[in-house]
């Protein structure tokens, strides 16, 4: 199976342990960058700037947690062609909805003082929009990966299991990456699976 070039192809070729280290390292570095930015703004009063450190770390985490399933979904489409249940346009719309929703939610939680009813409604709608977009992207990536592995009608239980691997990404990324590398190695075993490629 030919791998794509660029960041998507690079992600698909990562060793499972390296993928795990990149994810955890990215989260840690995002948190450190947020703390550093907060200390630069208010070095003598770190507490008021703590929201900045949380915000930066949260943004980095969100990018990693959503970026990985998007990369897998794009990779499946690049290497396997059209896949049932994987529509790039809908994934793009989900991302476009999630971005302003994320900004609204972060602005709400970062702003001090009491909030009116309108603000509370807006942030709840934003959170629901973010969750809906994230659910669609994770489900689409899970369905696409299972379809690429099996090459036939996907089993719901396999999609659900793969979805939760994406949902609990720090734990699931190791197993997901092994499956992606099986596809990269080419050839299909029973039910679309095969032994792991050499590290």
Short mmCIF file of C-alpha atoms in Angstrom, two decimals:
data_model
loop_
_atom_site.label_atom_id
_atom_site.label_comp_id
_atom_site.label_asym_id
_atom_site.label_seq_id
_atom_site.Cartn_x
_atom_site.Cartn_y
_atom_site.Cartn_z
CA UNK A 1 0.00 0.00 0.00
CA UNK A 2 1.66 3.23 -1.08
CA UNK A 3 1.95 5.86 1.59
CA UNK A 4 1.30 9.52 0.99
CA UNK A 5 3.85 12.29 1.24
CA UNK A 6 3.76 15.17 3.69
CA UNK A 7 2.60 15.22 7.28
CA UNK A 8 -0.17 12.65 6.74
CA UNK A 9 2.21 10.09 5.24
CA UNK A 10 4.73 10.79 8.00
CA UNK A 11 2.10 10.15 10.67
CA UNK A 12 1.07 6.89 9.00
CA UNK A 13 4.65 5.61 8.99
CA UNK A 14 5.43 6.41 12.63
CA UNK A 15 6.37 3.52 14.88
CA UNK A 16 3.62 3.00 17.50
CA UNK A 17 5.92 3.88 20.41
CA UNK A 18 7.13 7.00 18.61
CA UNK A 19 3.53 8.03 17.90
CA UNK A 20 2.78 7.67 21.60
CA UNK A 21 5.84 9.73 22.53
CA UNK A 22 4.93 12.46 20.02
CA UNK A 23 1.41 12.70 21.48
CA UNK A 24 2.49 12.77 25.12
CA UNK A 25 5.44 15.04 24.33
CA UNK A 26 3.20 17.45 22.46
CA UNK A 27 0.81 17.69 25.40
CA UNK A 28 3.66 18.26 27.86
CA UNK A 29 5.38 20.83 25.64
CA UNK A 30 2.08 22.66 25.12
CA UNK A 31 1.61 22.92 28.87
CA UNK A 32 5.20 24.13 29.36
CA UNK A 33 4.76 26.73 26.59
CA UNK A 34 1.59 27.99 28.25
CA UNK A 35 3.29 28.35 31.63
CA UNK A 36 6.23 30.16 30.03
CA UNK A 37 3.90 32.56 28.21
CA UNK A 38 1.97 33.26 31.41
CA UNK A 39 5.17 33.95 33.35
CA UNK A 40 6.40 36.34 30.65
CA UNK A 41 3.18 38.33 30.85
CA UNK A 42 2.94 38.47 34.64
CA UNK A 43 6.15 37.19 36.21
CA UNK A 44 5.32 38.67 39.63
CA UNK A 45 1.73 37.53 39.73
CA UNK A 46 1.48 34.20 38.03
CA UNK A 47 -1.99 33.29 39.31
CA UNK A 48 -3.97 35.83 37.24
CA UNK A 49 -2.21 34.61 34.10
CA UNK A 50 -2.73 30.93 34.87
CA UNK A 51 -5.69 30.81 32.48
CA UNK A 52 -3.28 31.57 29.64
CA UNK A 53 -1.16 28.56 30.51
CA UNK A 54 -4.25 26.38 30.64
CA UNK A 55 -5.52 27.82 27.35
CA UNK A 56 -2.30 27.19 25.44
CA UNK A 57 -2.02 23.65 26.78
CA UNK A 58 -5.66 22.97 25.93
CA UNK A 59 -5.27 24.28 22.38
CA UNK A 60 -2.24 22.05 21.77
CA UNK A 61 -4.07 19.05 23.21
CA UNK A 62 -7.14 19.73 21.06
CA UNK A 63 -5.01 20.00 17.91
CA UNK A 64 -3.30 16.68 18.65
CA UNK A 65 -6.46 14.82 19.64
CA UNK A 66 -8.40 15.98 16.57
CA UNK A 67 -5.44 16.15 14.19
CA UNK A 68 -4.56 12.47 14.55
CA UNK A 69 -7.96 11.01 13.55
CA UNK A 70 -8.22 13.58 10.74
CA UNK A 71 -4.79 12.50 9.47
CA UNK A 72 -5.83 8.84 9.58
CA UNK A 73 -9.08 9.60 7.74
CA UNK A 74 -7.24 11.57 5.06
CA UNK A 75 -4.61 8.84 4.74
CA UNK A 76 -7.24 6.14 4.22
CA UNK A 77 -8.82 8.22 1.45
CA UNK A 78 -5.46 8.90 -0.20
CA UNK A 79 -4.33 5.32 -0.22
CA UNK A 80 -7.59 3.38 -0.54
CA UNK A 81 -9.74 5.74 -2.57
CA UNK A 82 -13.41 6.37 -1.67
CA UNK A 83 -14.42 4.67 1.58
CA UNK A 84 -17.98 4.11 2.70
CA UNK A 85 -18.91 6.57 5.44
CA UNK A 86 -15.83 8.77 5.00
CA UNK A 87 -16.70 12.10 3.38
CA UNK A 88 -13.95 14.73 3.32
CA UNK A 89 -16.45 17.58 2.92
CA UNK A 90 -18.26 16.63 6.12
CA UNK A 91 -15.00 16.31 8.01
CA UNK A 92 -14.04 19.80 6.79
CA UNK A 93 -17.41 21.21 7.88
CA UNK A 94 -16.98 19.58 11.30
CA UNK A 95 -13.59 21.25 11.69
CA UNK A 96 -15.00 24.64 10.62
CA UNK A 97 -17.77 24.31 13.21
CA UNK A 98 -15.41 23.18 15.94
CA UNK A 99 -12.96 26.08 15.59
CA UNK A 100 -15.32 28.97 16.52
CA UNK A 101 -17.03 26.74 19.08
CA UNK A 102 -13.68 26.11 20.76
CA UNK A 103 -12.81 29.84 20.75
CA UNK A 104 -16.18 30.77 22.29
CA UNK A 105 -15.85 28.15 25.02
CA UNK A 106 -12.27 29.16 25.85
CA UNK A 107 -13.20 32.86 25.94
CA UNK A 108 -16.09 32.14 28.31
CA UNK A 109 -14.00 30.18 30.78
CA UNK A 110 -11.11 32.67 30.60
CA UNK A 111 -13.21 35.75 31.25
CA UNK A 112 -13.58 36.69 34.94
CA UNK A 113 -16.74 37.74 36.75
CA UNK A 114 -20.36 36.60 36.55
CA UNK A 115 -21.85 35.67 33.20
CA UNK A 116 -25.35 36.41 31.96
CA UNK A 117 -27.90 33.91 30.72
CA UNK A 118 -27.06 34.69 27.09
CA UNK A 119 -23.40 33.90 27.65
CA UNK A 120 -24.24 30.66 29.41
CA UNK A 121 -26.50 29.59 26.54
CA UNK A 122 -23.86 30.52 23.96
CA UNK A 123 -21.12 28.56 25.68
CA UNK A 124 -23.37 25.50 26.09
CA UNK A 125 -24.24 25.60 22.39
CA UNK A 126 -20.52 25.98 21.60
CA UNK A 127 -19.62 22.98 23.76
CA UNK A 128 -22.33 20.86 22.12
CA UNK A 129 -21.09 21.94 18.67
CA UNK A 130 -17.53 20.99 19.61
CA UNK A 131 -18.63 17.60 20.95
CA UNK A 132 -20.77 16.89 17.88
CA UNK A 133 -17.90 17.77 15.53
CA UNK A 134 -15.43 15.70 17.53
CA UNK A 135 -17.81 12.73 17.64
CA UNK A 136 -18.30 12.85 13.87
CA UNK A 137 -14.57 13.05 13.15
CA UNK A 138 -13.68 10.23 15.54
CA UNK A 139 -16.50 8.03 14.25
CA UNK A 140 -15.58 8.75 10.62
CA UNK A 141 -11.92 7.96 11.22
CA UNK A 142 -12.87 4.73 13.02
CA UNK A 143 -15.24 3.65 10.25
CA UNK A 144 -12.69 4.50 7.56
CA UNK A 145 -9.90 2.54 9.26
CA UNK A 146 -12.07 -0.54 9.78
CA UNK A 147 -13.33 -0.37 6.19
CA UNK A 148 -9.76 -0.09 4.87
CA UNK A 149 -8.71 -3.10 6.94
CA UNK A 150 -11.66 -5.35 6.14
CA UNK A 151 -12.33 -4.28 2.57
CA UNK A 152 -16.02 -5.10 2.95
CA UNK A 153 -19.09 -4.08 4.95
CA UNK A 154 -17.82 -2.97 8.35
CA UNK A 155 -18.88 -4.64 11.59
CA UNK A 156 -20.45 -2.21 14.06
CA UNK A 157 -18.63 -3.70 17.05
CA UNK A 158 -15.27 -3.14 15.31
CA UNK A 159 -16.16 0.48 14.55
CA UNK A 160 -17.27 1.11 18.13
CA UNK A 161 -14.07 -0.40 19.53
CA UNK A 162 -11.95 1.67 17.16
CA UNK A 163 -13.95 4.79 18.04
CA UNK A 164 -13.09 4.38 21.72
CA UNK A 165 -9.43 3.90 20.81
CA UNK A 166 -9.56 7.32 19.15
CA UNK A 167 -11.55 8.75 22.07
CA UNK A 168 -9.01 7.57 24.64
CA UNK A 169 -6.13 8.52 22.38
CA UNK A 170 -3.21 8.46 24.86
CA UNK A 171 -4.01 4.79 25.46
CA UNK A 172 -5.39 3.92 22.04
CA UNK A 173 -2.82 5.53 19.77
CA UNK A 174 -0.33 2.69 20.21
CA UNK A 175 -2.84 0.10 18.97
CA UNK A 176 -4.25 2.38 16.26
CA UNK A 177 -0.78 3.09 14.90
CA UNK A 178 -0.02 -0.62 14.68
CA UNK A 179 -3.14 -1.08 12.55
CA UNK A 180 -2.22 1.83 10.29
CA UNK A 181 1.26 0.39 9.78
CA UNK A 182 -0.28 -2.96 8.85
CA UNK A 183 -2.09 -1.17 6.06
CA UNK A 184 1.15 0.59 5.11
CA UNK A 185 2.92 -2.78 4.85
CA UNK A 186 0.37 -3.96 2.26
CA UNK A 187 -1.30 -7.30 1.95
CA UNK A 188 -4.30 -8.43 3.92
CA UNK A 189 -4.70 -11.37 6.25
CA UNK A 190 -7.87 -12.94 7.68
CA UNK A 191 -10.58 -10.27 8.02
CA UNK A 192 -8.19 -7.68 6.63
CA UNK A 193 -5.59 -8.09 9.35
CA UNK A 194 -2.02 -9.26 9.19
CA UNK A 195 1.05 -9.53 11.35
CA UNK A 196 2.84 -6.35 12.39
CA UNK A 197 5.58 -5.02 10.13
CA UNK A 198 9.10 -5.06 11.48
CA UNK A 199 9.86 -1.95 13.59
#
